[in-house]
mmCIF file of C-alpha atoms in Angstrom:
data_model
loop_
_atom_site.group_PDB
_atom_site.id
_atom_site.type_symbol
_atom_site.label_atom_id
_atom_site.label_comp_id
_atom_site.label_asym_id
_atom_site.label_seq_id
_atom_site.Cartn_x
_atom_site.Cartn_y
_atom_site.Cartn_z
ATOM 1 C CA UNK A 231 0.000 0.000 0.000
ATOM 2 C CA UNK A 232 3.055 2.132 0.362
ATOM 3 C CA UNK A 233 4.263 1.781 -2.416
ATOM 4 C CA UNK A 234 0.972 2.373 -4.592
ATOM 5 C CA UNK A 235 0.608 5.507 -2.456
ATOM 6 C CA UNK A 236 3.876 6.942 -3.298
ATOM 7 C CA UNK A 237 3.796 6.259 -6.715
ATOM 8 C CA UNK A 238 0.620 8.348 -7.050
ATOM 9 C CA UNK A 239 1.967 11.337 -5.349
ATOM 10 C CA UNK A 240 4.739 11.156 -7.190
ATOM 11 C CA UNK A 241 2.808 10.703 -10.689
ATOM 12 C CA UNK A 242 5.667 7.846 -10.876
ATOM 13 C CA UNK A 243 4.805 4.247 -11.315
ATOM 14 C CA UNK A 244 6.957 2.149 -8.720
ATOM 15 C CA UNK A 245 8.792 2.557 -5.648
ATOM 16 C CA UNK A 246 11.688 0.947 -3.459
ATOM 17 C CA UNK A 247 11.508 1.268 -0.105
ATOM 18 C CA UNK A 248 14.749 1.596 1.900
ATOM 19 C CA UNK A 249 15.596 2.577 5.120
ATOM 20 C CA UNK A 250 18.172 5.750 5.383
ATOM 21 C CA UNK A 251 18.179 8.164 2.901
ATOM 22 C CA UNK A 252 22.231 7.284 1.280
ATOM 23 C CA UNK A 253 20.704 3.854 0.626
ATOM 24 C CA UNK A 254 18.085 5.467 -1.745
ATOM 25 C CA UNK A 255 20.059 7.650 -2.814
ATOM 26 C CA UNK A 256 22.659 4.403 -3.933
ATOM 27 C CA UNK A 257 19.789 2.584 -5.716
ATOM 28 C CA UNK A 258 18.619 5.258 -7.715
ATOM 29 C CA UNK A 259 22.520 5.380 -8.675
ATOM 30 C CA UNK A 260 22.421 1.628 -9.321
ATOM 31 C CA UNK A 261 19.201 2.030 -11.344
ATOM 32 C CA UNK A 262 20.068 4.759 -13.859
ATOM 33 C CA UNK A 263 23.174 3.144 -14.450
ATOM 34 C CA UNK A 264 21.808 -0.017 -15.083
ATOM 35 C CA UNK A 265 19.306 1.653 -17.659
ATOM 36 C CA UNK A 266 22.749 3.947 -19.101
ATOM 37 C CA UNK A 267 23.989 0.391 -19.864
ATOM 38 C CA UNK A 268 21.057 -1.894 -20.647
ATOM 39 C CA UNK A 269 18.312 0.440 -22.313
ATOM 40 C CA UNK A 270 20.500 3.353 -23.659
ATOM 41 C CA UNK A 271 23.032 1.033 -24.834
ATOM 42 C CA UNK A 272 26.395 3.011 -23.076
ATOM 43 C CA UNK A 273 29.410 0.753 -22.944
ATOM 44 C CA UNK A 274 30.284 -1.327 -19.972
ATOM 45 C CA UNK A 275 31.173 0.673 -17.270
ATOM 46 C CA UNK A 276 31.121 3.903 -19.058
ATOM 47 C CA UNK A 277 27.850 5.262 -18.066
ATOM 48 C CA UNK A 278 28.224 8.861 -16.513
ATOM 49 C CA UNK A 279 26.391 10.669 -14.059
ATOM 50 C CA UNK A 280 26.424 14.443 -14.099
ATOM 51 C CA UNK A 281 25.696 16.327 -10.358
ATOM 52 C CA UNK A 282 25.902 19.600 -9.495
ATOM 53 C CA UNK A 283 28.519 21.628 -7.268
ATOM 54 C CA UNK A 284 27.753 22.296 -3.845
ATOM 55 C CA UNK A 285 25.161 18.899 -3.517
ATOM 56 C CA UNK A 286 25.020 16.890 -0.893
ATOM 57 C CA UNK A 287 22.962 13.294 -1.507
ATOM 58 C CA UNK A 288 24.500 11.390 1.652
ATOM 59 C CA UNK A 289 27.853 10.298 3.414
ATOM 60 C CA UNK A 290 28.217 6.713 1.610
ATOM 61 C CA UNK A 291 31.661 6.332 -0.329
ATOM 62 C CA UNK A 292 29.926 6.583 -3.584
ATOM 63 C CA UNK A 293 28.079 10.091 -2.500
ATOM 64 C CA UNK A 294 30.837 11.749 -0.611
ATOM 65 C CA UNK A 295 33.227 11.056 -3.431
ATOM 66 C CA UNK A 296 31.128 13.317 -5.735
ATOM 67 C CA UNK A 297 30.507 15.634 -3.368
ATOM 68 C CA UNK A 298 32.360 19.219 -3.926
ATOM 69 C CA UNK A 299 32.997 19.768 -0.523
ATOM 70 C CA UNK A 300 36.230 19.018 0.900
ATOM 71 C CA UNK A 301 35.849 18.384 4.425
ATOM 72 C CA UNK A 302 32.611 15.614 3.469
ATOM 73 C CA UNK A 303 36.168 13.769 1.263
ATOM 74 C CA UNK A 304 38.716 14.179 3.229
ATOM 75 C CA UNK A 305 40.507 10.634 3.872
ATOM 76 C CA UNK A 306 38.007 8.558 2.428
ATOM 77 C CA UNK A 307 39.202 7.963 -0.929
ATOM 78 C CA UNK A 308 39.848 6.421 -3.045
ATOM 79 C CA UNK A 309 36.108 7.292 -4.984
ATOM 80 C CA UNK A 310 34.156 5.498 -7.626
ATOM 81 C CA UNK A 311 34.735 6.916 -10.877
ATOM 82 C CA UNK A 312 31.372 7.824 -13.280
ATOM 83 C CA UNK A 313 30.299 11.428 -12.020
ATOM 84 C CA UNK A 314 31.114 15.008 -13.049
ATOM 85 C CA UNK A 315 29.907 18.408 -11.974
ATOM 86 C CA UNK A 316 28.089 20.972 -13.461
ATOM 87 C CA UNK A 317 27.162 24.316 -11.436
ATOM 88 C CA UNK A 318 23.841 24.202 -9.839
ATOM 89 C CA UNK A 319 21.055 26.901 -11.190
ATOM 90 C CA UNK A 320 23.001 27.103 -15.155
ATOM 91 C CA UNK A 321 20.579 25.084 -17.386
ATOM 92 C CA UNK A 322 22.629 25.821 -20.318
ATOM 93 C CA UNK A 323 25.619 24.013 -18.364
ATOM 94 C CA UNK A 324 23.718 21.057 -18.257
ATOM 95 C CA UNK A 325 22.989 21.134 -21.620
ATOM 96 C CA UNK A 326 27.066 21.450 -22.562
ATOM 97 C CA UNK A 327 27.643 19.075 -20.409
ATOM 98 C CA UNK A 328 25.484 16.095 -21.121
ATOM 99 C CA UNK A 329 27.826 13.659 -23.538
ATOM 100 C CA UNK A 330 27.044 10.365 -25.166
ATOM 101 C CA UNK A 331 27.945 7.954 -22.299
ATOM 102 C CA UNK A 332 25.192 10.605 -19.952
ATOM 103 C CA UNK A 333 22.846 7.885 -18.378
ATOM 104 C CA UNK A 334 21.327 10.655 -15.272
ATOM 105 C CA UNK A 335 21.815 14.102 -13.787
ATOM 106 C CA UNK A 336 21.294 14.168 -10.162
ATOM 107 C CA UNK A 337 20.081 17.345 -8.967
ATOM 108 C CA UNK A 338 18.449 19.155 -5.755
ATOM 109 C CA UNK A 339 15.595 21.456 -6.350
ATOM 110 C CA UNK A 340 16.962 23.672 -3.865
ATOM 111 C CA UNK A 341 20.146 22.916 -2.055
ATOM 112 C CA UNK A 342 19.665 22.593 1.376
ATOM 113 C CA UNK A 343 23.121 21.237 2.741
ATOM 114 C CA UNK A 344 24.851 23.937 0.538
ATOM 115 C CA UNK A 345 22.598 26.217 2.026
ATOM 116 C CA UNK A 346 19.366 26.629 1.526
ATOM 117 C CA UNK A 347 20.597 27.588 -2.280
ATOM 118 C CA UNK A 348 17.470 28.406 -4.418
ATOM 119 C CA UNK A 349 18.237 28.346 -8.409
ATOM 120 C CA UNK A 350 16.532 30.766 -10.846
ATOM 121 C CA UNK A 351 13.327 30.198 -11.738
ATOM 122 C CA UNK A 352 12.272 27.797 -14.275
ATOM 123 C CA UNK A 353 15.905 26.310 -13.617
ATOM 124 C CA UNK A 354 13.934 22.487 -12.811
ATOM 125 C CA UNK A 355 12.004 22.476 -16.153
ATOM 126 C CA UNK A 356 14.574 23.770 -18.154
ATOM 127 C CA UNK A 357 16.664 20.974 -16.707
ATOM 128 C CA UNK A 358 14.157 18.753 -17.600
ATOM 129 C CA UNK A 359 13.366 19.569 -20.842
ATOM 130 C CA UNK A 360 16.760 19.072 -21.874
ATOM 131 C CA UNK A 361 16.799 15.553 -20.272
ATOM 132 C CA UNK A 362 14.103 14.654 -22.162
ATOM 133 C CA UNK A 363 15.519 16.367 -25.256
ATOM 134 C CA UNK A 364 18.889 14.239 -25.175
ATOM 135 C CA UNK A 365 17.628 10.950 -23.692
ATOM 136 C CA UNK A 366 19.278 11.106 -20.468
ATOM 137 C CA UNK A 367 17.581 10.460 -17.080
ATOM 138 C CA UNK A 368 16.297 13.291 -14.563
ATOM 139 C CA UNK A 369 16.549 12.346 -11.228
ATOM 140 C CA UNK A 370 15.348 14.599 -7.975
ATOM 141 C CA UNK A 371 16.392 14.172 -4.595
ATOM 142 C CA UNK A 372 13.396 15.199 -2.371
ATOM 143 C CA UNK A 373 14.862 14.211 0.694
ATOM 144 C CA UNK A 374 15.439 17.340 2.191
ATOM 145 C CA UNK A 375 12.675 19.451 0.150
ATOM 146 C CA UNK A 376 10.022 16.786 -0.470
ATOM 147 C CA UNK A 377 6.564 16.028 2.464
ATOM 148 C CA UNK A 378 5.899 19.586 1.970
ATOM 149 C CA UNK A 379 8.418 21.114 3.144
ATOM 150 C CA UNK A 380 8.806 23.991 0.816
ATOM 151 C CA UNK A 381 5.051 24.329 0.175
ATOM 152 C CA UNK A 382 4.356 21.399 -2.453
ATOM 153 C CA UNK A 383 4.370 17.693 -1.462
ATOM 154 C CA UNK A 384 7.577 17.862 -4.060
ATOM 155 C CA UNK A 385 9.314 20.749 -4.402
ATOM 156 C CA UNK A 386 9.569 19.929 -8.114
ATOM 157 C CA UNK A 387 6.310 20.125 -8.425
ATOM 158 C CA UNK A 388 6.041 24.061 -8.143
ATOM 159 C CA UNK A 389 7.322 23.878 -11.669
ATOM 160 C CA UNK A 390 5.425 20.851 -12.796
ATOM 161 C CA UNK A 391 8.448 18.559 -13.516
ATOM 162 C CA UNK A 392 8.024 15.182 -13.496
ATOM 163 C CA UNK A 393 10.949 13.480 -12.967
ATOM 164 C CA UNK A 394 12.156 9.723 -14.007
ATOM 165 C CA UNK A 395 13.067 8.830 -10.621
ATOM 166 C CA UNK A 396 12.335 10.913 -6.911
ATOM 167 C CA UNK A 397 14.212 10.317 -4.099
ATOM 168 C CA UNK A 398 12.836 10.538 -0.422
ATOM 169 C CA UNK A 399 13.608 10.479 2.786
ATOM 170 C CA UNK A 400 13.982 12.067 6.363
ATOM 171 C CA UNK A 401 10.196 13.017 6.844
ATOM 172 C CA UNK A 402 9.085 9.740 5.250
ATOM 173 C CA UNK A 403 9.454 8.601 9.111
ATOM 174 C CA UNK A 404 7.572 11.156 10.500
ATOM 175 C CA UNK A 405 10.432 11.674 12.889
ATOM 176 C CA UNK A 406 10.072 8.041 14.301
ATOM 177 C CA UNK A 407 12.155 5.800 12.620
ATOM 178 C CA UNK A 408 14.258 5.923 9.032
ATOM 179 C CA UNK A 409 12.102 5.278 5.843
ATOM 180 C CA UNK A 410 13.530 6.312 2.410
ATOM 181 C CA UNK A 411 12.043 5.088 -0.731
ATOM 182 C CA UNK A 412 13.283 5.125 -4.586
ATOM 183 C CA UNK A 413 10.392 6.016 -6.598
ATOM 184 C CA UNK A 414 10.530 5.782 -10.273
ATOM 185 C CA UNK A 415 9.020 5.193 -13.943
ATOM 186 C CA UNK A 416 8.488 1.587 -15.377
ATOM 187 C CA UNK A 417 11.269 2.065 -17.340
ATOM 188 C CA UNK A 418 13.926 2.826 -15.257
ATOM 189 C CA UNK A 419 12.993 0.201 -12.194
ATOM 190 C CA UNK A 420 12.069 -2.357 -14.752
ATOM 191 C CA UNK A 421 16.020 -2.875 -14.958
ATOM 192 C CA UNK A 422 16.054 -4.367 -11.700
ATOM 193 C CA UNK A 423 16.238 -8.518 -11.910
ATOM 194 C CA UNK A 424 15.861 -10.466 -8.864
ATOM 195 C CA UNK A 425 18.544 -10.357 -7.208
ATOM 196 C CA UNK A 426 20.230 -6.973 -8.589
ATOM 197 C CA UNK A 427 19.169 -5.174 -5.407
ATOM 198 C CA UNK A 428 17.954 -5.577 -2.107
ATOM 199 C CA UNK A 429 17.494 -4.038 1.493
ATOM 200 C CA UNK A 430 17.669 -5.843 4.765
ATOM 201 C CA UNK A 431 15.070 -3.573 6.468
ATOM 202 C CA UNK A 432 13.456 -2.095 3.581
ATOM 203 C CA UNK A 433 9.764 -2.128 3.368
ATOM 204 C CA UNK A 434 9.570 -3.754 6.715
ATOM 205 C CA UNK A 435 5.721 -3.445 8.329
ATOM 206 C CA UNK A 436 6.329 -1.352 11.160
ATOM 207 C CA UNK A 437 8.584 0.846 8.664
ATOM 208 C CA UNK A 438 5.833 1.011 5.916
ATOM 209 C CA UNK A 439 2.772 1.459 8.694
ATOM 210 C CA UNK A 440 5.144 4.738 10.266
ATOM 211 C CA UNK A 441 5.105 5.984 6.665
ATOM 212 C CA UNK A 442 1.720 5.881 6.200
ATOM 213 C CA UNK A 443 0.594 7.407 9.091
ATOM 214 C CA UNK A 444 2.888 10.194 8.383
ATOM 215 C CA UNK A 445 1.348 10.368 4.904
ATOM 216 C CA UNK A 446 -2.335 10.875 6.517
ATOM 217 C CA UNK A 447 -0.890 13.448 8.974
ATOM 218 C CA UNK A 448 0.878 15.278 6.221
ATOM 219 C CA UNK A 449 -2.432 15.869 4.285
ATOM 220 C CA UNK A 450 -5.116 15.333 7.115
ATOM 221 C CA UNK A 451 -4.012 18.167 8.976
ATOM 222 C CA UNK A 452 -3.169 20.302 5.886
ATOM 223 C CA UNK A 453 0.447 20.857 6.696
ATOM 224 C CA UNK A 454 1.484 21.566 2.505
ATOM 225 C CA UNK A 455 -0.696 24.573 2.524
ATOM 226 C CA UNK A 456 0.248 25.752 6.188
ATOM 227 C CA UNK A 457 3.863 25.328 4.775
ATOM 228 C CA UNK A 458 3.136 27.369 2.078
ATOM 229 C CA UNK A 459 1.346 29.809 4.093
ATOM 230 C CA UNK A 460 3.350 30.266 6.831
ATOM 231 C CA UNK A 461 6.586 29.995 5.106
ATOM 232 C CA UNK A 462 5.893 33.298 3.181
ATOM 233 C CA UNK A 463 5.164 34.831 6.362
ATOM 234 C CA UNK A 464 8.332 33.463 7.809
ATOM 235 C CA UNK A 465 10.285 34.924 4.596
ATOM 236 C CA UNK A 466 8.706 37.995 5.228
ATOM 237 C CA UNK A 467 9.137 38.810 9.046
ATOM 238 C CA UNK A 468 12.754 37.939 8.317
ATOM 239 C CA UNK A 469 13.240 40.038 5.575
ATOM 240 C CA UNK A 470 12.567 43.134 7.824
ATOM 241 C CA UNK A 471 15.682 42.115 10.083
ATOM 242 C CA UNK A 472 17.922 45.107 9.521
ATOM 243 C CA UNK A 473 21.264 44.381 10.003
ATOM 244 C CA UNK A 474 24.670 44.966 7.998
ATOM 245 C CA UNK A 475 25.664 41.516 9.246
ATOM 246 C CA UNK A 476 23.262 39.922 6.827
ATOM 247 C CA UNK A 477 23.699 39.226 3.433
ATOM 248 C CA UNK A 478 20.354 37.523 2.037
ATOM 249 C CA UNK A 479 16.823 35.833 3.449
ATOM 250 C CA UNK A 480 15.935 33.490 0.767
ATOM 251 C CA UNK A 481 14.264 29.996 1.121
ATOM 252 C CA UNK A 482 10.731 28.520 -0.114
ATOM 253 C CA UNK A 483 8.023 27.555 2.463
ATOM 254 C CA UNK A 484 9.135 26.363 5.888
ATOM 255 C CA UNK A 485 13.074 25.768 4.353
ATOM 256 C CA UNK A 486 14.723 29.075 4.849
ATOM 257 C CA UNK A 487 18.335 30.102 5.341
ATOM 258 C CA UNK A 488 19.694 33.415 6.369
ATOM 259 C CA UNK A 489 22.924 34.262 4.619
ATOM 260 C CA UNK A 490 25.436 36.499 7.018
ATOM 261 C CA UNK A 491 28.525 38.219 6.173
ATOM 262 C CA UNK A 492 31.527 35.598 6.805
ATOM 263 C CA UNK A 493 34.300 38.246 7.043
ATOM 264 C CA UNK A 494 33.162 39.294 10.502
ATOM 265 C CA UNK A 495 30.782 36.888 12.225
ATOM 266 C CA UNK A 496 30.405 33.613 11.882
ATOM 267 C CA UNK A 497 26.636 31.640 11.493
ATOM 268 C CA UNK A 498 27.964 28.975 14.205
ATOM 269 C CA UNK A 499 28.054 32.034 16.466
ATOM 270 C CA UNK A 500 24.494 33.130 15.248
ATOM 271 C CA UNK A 501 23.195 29.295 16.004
ATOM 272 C CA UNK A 502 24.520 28.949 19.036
ATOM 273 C CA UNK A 503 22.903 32.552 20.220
ATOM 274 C CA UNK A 504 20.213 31.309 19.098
ATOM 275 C CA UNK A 505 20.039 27.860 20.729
ATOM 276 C CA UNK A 506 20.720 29.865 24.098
ATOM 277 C CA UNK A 507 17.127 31.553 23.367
ATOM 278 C CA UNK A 508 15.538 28.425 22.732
ATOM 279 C CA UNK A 509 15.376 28.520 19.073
ATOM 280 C CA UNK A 510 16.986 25.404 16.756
ATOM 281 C CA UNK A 511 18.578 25.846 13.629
ATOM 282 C CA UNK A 512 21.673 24.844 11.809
ATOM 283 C CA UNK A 513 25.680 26.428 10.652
ATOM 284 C CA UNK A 514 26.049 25.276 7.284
ATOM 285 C CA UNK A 515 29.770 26.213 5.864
ATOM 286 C CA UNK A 516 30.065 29.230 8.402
ATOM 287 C CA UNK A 517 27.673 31.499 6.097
ATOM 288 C CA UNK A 518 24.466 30.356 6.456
ATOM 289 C CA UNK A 519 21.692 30.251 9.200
ATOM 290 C CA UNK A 520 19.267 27.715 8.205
ATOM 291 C CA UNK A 521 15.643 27.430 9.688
ATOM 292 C CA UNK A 522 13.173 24.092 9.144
ATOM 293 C CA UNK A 523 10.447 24.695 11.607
ATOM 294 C CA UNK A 524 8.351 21.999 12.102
ATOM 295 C CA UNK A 525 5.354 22.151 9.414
ATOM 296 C CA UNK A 526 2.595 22.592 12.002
ATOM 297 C CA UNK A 527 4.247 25.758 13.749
ATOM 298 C CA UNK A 528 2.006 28.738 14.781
ATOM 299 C CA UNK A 529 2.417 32.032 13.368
ATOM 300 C CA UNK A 530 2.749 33.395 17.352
ATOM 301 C CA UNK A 531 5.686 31.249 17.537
ATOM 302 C CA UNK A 532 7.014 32.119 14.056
ATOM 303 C CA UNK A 533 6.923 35.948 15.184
ATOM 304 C CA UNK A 534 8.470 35.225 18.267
ATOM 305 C CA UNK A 535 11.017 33.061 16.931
ATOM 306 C CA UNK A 536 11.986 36.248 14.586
ATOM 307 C CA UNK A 537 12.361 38.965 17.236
ATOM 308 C CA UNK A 538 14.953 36.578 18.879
ATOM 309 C CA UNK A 539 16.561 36.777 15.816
ATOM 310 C CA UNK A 540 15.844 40.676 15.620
ATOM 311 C CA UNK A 541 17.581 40.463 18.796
ATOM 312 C CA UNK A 542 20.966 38.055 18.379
ATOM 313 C CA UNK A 543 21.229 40.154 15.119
ATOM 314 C CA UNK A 544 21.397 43.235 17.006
ATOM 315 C CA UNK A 545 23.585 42.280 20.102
ATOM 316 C CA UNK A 546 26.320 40.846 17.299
ATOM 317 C CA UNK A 547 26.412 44.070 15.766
ATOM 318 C CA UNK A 548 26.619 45.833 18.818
ATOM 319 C CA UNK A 549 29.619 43.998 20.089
ATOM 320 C CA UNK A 550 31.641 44.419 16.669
ATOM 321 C CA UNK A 551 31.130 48.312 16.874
ATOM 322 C CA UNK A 552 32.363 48.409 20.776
ATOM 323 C CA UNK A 553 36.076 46.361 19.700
ATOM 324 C CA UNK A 554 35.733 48.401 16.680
#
């Protein structure tokens, strides 16, 4: 029932269940290779994935090693060959990129890990289009941005893409145990054989019940639209934070990160401040304070949550101008 469930909110036609989100993340690797090889007809382990700079999919070897970043590398090589970058948001890079041994581009719809890095608009279609245009495989890792968290059930879907394969993840459990799923078109999972792949805990009842129940609350209690809703309104309060310490508020529904100025604070410093007021959020790379409220949060607690912010913002830049 899982599966049939995810395949029609995905507008896909099968899915894999898995536990963590790497281990989708791998078979959706497995699978578009598999098709590069078998349906597209690339040579024997030449098939080619293209990613973009500044992703981040997971922390298996496969993942890290085509990861840009070099902390997420550093001493676990040797990598798997197969995978080259292209920067994220360029459409037109894609396009020069894609070669004849292309099986699959790999792509974010907005880069959360990189943070919270929103391309130009029309950037997922575009992307799309040319996939379809040059027979190579678009495939969309949700896990972050998918179960509504930026205001659609997939974030793809504020463009209307429809993707060969979706990857997701993290809220899948509805924060009580790991469930990530594959989900995909006939032809791409139709590669599969029995025996090609498998999962130890994958699909398991208790995993698959969690899932479901998460599904119900997701839509039962209206929580795309209140992301939607309320995420605008969190864009919005945050956008009136005055401070020369900030660089940018950007994000999409409840996914929002708050770029600062590197060269003379540090986001860690802003998190932790934070954290000391009660608030949660997350340092990604130094420069950027990212926010992923829960999706039923109240619009009092939004408004509070922003004055503290209001406030950490301020005390920072008092304390530069007194050592300056």
């Amino acid at each position: 029932m899982l599966l049939e469930r995810l395949a029609a909110l995905t507008g896909l036609d099968r899915a894999l269940p898995a536990s963590g989100g790497a281990e989708s993340v791998e078979t959706a690797l497995k699978a578009v290779r598999k098709w590069g090889h078998k349906v597209k007809g690339i040579p024997a382990d030449r098939a080619e994935v293209l990613v973009c700079s500044g992703n981040f999919h997971g922390r298996s070897i496969a993942i890290v090693g085509f990861s840009s970043e070099p902390q997420y590398r550093d001493g676990f090589g040797p990598f798997p060959p197969g995978f080259r970058h292209v920067p994220y948001g360029d459409a037109e890079a894609l396009a020069r990129a894609i070669g004849p041994h292309t099986a699959a581009f790999l792509v974010e719809p907005i880069q959360g890990e990189g943070g919270i890095v929103v391309p130009p608009a029309g950037y997922l279609a575009d992307c799309a289009r040319i996939c379809r245009e040059r027979g190579v495989l678009l495939v969309v890792d949700e896990i972050q941005t998918g179960m509504g968290r930026t205001g659609a059930f997939l974030a793809c879907q504020h463009e209307n893409v429809r993707p060969d394969g979706v990857i997701l993840g993290k809220a899948l459990g509805g924060g009580v145990l790991p469930v990530s799923a594959f989900v995909g078109t006939d032809e791409l999972m139709q590669v599969f054989t029995p025996g090609d792949h498998g999962s130890t805990f994958g699909g398991n009842p208790l995993a698959a019940a969690v899932a479901l129940c998460a599904l119900d609350v997701l839509f039962d209690e209206g929580l795309i639209e209140r992301s939607a809703r309320e995420g605008a309104h969190l864009l919005s309060r945050l956008a009136t934070v005055r401070s020369p310490l900030i660089r940018e508020v950007r994000g999409k529904g409840l996914f929002v990160g708050v770029e600062i100025e590197r060269e003379r604070i540090s986001a860690r410093d802003v998190v932790d401040r934070l954290f000391a007021r009660g608030i949660l959020s997350k340092d990604t790379h130094g420069t950027v304070v990212r926010f992923a409220p829960p999706l039923g949060i109240s619009r009092e607690a939004i408004d509070w949550a922003v004055e503290e912010v209001r406030a950490v913002f301020a005390e920072l830049g008092d304390g530069l101008r007194r050592a300056a």
